[in-house]
Coordinates of C-alpha atoms and ligand atoms in Angstrom, one line a residue:
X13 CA -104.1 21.1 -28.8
X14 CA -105.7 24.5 -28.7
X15 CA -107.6 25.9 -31.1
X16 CA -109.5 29.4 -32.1
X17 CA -112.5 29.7 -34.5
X18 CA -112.9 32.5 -36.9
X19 CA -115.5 33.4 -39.7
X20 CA -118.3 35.7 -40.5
X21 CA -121.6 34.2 -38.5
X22 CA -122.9 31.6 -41.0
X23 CA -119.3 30.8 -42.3
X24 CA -119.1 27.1 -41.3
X25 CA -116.9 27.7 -38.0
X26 CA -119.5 25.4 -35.4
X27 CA -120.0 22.9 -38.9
X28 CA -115.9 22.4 -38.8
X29 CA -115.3 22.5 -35.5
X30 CA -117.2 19.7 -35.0
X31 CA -115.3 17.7 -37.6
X32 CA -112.3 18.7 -35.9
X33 CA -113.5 17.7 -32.5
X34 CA -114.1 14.4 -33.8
X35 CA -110.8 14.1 -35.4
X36 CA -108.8 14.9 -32.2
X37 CA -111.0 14.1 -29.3
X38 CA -111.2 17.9 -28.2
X39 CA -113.9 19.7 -26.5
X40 CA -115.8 22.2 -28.6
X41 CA -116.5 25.2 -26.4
X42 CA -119.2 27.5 -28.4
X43 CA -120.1 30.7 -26.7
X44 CA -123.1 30.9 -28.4
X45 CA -124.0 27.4 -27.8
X46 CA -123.8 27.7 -24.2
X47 CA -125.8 31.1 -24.0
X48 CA -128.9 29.2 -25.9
X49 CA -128.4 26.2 -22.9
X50 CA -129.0 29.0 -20.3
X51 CA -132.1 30.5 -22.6
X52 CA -133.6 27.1 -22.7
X53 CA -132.8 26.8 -18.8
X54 CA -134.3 29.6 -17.8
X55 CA -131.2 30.4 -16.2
X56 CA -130.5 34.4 -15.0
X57 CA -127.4 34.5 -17.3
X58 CA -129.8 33.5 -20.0
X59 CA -132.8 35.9 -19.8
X60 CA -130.2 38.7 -19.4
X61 CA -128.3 37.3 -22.7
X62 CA -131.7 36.4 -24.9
X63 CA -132.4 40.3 -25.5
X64 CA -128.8 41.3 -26.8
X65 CA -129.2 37.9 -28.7
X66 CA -131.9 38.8 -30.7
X67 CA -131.3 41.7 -31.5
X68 CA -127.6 39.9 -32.9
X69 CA -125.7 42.7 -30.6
X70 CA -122.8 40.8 -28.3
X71 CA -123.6 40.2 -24.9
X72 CA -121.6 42.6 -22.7
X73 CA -118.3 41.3 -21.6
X74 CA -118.9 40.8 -17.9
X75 CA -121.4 37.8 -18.4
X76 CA -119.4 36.4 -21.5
X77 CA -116.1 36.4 -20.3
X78 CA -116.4 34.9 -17.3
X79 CA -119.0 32.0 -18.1
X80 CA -115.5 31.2 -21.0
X81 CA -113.0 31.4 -18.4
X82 CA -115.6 28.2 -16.8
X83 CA -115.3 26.4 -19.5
X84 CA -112.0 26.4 -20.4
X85 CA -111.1 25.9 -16.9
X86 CA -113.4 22.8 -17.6
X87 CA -112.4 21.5 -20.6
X88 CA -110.6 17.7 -21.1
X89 CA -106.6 17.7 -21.3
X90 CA -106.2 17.0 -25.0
X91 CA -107.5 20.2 -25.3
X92 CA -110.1 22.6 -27.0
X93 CA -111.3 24.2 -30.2
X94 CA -113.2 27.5 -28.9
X95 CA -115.5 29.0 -31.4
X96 CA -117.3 32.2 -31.1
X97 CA -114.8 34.1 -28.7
X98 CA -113.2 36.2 -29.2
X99 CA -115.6 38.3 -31.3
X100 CA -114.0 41.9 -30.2
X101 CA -110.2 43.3 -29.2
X102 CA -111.1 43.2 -25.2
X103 CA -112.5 39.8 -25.4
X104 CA -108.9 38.8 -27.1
X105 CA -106.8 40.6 -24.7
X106 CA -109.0 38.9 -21.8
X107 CA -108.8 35.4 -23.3
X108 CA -104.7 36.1 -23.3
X109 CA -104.8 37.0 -19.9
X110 CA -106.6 33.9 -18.9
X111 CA -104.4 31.7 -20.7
X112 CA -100.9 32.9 -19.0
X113 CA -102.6 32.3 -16.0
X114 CA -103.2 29.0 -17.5
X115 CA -99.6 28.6 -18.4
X116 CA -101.4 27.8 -21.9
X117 CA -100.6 28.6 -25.9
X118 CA -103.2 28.8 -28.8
X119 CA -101.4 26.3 -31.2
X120 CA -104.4 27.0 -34.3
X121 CA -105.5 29.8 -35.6
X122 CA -108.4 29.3 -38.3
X123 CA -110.2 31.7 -40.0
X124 CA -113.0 31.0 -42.5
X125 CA -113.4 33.2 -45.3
X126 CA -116.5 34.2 -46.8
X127 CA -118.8 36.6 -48.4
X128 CA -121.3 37.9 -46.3
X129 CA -124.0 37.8 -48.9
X130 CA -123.3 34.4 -48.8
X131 CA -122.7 33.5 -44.9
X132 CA -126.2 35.5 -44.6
X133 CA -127.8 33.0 -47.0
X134 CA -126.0 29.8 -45.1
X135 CA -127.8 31.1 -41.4
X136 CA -131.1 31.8 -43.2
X137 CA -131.2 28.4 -44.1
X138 CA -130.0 26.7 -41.6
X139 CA -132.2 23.9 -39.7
X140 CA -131.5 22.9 -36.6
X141 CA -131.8 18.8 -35.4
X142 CA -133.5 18.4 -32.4
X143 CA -131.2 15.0 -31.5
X144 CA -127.7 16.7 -32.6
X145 CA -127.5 20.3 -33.4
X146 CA -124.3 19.5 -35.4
X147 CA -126.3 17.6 -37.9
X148 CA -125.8 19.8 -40.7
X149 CA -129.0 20.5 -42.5
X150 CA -129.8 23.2 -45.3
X151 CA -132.8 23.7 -47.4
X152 CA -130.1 25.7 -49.9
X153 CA -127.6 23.2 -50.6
X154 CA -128.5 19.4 -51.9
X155 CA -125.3 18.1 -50.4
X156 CA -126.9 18.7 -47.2
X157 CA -130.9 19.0 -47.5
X158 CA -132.9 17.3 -45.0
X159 CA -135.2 14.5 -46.0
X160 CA -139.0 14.7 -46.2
X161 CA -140.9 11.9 -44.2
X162 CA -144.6 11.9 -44.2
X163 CA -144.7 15.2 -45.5
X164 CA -142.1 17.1 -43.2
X165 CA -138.5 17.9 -43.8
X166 CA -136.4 15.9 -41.1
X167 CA -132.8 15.8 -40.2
X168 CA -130.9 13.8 -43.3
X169 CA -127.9 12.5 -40.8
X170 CA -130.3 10.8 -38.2
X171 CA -134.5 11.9 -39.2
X172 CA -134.7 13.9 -35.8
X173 CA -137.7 17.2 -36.2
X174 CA -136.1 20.7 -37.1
X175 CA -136.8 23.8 -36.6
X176 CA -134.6 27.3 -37.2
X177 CA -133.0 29.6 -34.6
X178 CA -134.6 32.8 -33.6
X179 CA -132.1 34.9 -34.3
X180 CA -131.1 33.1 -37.9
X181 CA -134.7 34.7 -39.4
X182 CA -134.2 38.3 -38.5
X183 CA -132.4 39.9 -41.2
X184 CA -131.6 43.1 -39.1
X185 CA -130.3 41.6 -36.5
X186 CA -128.0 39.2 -39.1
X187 CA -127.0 42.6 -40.3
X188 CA -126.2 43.8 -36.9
X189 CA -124.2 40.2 -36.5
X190 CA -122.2 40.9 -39.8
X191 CA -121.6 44.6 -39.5
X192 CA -119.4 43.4 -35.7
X193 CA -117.9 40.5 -37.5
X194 CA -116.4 43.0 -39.9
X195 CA -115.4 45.7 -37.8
X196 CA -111.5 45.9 -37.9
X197 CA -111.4 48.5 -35.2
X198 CA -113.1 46.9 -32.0
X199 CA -115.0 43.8 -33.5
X200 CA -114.2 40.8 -34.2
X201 CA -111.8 41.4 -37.2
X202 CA -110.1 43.4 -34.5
X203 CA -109.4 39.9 -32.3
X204 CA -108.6 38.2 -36.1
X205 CA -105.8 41.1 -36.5
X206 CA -104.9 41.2 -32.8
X207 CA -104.3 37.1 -33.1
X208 CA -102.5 37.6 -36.2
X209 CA -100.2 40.1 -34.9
X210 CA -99.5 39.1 -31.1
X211 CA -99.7 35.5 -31.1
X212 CA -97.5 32.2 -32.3
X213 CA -100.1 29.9 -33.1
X214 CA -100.5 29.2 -37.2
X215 CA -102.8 30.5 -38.5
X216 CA -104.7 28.8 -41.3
X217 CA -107.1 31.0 -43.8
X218 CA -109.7 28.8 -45.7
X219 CA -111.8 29.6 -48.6
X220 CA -115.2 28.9 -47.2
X221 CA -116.6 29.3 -50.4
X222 CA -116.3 25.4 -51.3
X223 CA -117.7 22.3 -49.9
X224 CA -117.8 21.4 -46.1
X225 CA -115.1 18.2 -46.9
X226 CA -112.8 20.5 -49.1
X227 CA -112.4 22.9 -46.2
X228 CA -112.1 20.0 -43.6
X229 CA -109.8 18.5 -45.6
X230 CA -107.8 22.2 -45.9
X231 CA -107.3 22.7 -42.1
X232 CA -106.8 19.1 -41.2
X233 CA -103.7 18.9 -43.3
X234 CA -102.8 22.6 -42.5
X235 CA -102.9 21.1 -38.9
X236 CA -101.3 18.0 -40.0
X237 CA -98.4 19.9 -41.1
X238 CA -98.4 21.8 -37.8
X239 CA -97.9 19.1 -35.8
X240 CA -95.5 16.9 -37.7
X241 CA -92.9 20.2 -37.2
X242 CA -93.4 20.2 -33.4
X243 CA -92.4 17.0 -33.6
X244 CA -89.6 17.1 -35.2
X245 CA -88.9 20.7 -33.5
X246 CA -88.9 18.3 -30.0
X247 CA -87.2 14.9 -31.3
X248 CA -84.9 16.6 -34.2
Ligands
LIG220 P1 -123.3 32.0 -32.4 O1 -124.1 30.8 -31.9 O2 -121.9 31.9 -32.3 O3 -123.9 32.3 -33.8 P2 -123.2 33.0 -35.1 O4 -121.8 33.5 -34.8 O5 -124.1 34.0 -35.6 O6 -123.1 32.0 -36.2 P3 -122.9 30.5 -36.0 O7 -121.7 30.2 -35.1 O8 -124.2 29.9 -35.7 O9 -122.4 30.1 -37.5 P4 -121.3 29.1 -37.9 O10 -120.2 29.9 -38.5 O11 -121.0 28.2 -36.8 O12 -122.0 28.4 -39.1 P5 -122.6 26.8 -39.2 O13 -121.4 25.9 -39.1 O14 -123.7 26.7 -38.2 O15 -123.7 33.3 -31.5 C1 -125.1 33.6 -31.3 C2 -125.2 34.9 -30.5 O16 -124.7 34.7 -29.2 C3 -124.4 36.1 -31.1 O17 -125.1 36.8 -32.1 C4 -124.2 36.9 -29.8 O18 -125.3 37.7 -29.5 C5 -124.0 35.9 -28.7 N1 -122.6 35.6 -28.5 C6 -121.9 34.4 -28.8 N2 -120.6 34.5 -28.5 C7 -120.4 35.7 -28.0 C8 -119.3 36.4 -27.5 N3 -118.0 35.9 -27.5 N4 -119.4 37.7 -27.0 C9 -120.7 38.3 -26.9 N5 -121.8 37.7 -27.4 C10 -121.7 36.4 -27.9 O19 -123.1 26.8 -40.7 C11 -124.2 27.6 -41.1 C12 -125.1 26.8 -42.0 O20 -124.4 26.5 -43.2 C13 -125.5 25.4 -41.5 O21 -126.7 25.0 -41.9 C14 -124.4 24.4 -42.1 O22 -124.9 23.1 -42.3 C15 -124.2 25.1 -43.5 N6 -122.8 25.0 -44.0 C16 -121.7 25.0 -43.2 N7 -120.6 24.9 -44.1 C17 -121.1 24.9 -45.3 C18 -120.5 24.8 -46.6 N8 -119.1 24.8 -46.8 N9 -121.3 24.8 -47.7 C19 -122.6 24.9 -47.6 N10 -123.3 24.9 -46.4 C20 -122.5 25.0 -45.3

């Protein structure tokens, strides 16, 4: 099963994919995910990335694209969600490319939508778990507040330290991270519109405006129902 991520930074997309991952046994391949790996590294590919980063501008193509193609040449054979590419047109006509030479379909499509007022709020408080950075943790939301032990917030899910992304504290550059989300000519709405127009894959649009279990729940069944009419598309 392959699957893309969309949603305005902040939206939820790394929170469900996760849930998703779990659910299927797929690999979660986040672009942004392995670009902090190669900051923390040290790596070339990182110190180049780190400035476009924090400044929440894209890092150009010809670092991004190729260091996908790795990992989805990597990933496991039940397949992948992929979240956080593509984020422009050319990064969605790239990833097409790479997938007929794969000889491999995009069967999900989902698309989280979501104010940005609100998705700006969600990064701003957003704490990261130093033992799983899928913990989810927000100093906004009671559902999922972390816990305080001897006088420090710590991760609810499993009392690991937090601490908050660089780039999630810089409201310019959240700005700047919103303003290519939304751009329906060459950002990433521009791969949203390009998906919905040139590809087969269903495409599921959530509220992301609710609780993180109503929205699993949404495109679980969505892909549910997906894959109980392949099968009886194959066995009749
Ligand atoms: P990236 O790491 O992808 O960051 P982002 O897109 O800005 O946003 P996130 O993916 O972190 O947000 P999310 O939607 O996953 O939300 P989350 O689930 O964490 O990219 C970072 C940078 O790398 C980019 O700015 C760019 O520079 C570069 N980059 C990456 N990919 C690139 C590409 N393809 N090309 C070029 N450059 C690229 O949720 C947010 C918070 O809300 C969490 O605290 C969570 O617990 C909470 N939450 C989630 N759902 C709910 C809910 N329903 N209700 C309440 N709280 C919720």
């Amino acid at each position: 099963m392959r699957i893309l991520a969309f949603g305005p930074n902040g939206s939820g997309k790394g929170t469900q994919g996760t849930i998703i991952r779990d659910r299927y046994g797929l690999d979660h391949i986040e672009s942004g995910e392995i670009f902090r790996h190669h900051i923390k590294a040290g790596t070339e590919l990182g110190m180049k990335a780190k400035t476009y980063i924090d400044a929440g501008n894209l890092v150009p193509d010809e670092l991004t694209i190729p260091m996908v193609a790795e990992a989805l040449a990597k990933s496991n054979e039940r397949g992948w969600i992929l979240d956080g590419f593509p984020r422009s047109k050319a990064q969605a006509e790239a990833l097409q490319e790479t997938l007929r030479e794969m000889k491999i379909d995009v069967d999900y499509i989902f698309e989280i939508e979501l104010d940005r007022e609100e998705a700006k709020k969600r990064i701003m408080g957003r704490r990261i778990c130093s033992i799983n950075n899928n913990h989810p943790n927000h100093i906004a939301f009671e559902t999922i507040h972390p816990v305080e032990k001897d006088g420090e917030l710590v991760c609810r899910v499993c009392g690991g330290s937090l601490s908050m992304r660089e780039d999630d504290q810089d409201q310019d550059a959240i700005n700047q991270r919103h303003d290519i989300y939304y751009d329906e000519d060459k950002g990433t709405m521009a791969a949203v519109i390009y998906y919905r127009e040139n590809c087969d894959a269903r495409n599921i649009r959530v509220d992301g405006d609710r609780g993180i279990s109503d929205i699993a729940e949404n495109i679980l069944s969505e892909i549910e129902e997906g894959e109980a009419i392949k099968l009886r598309l194959k066995f009749g």
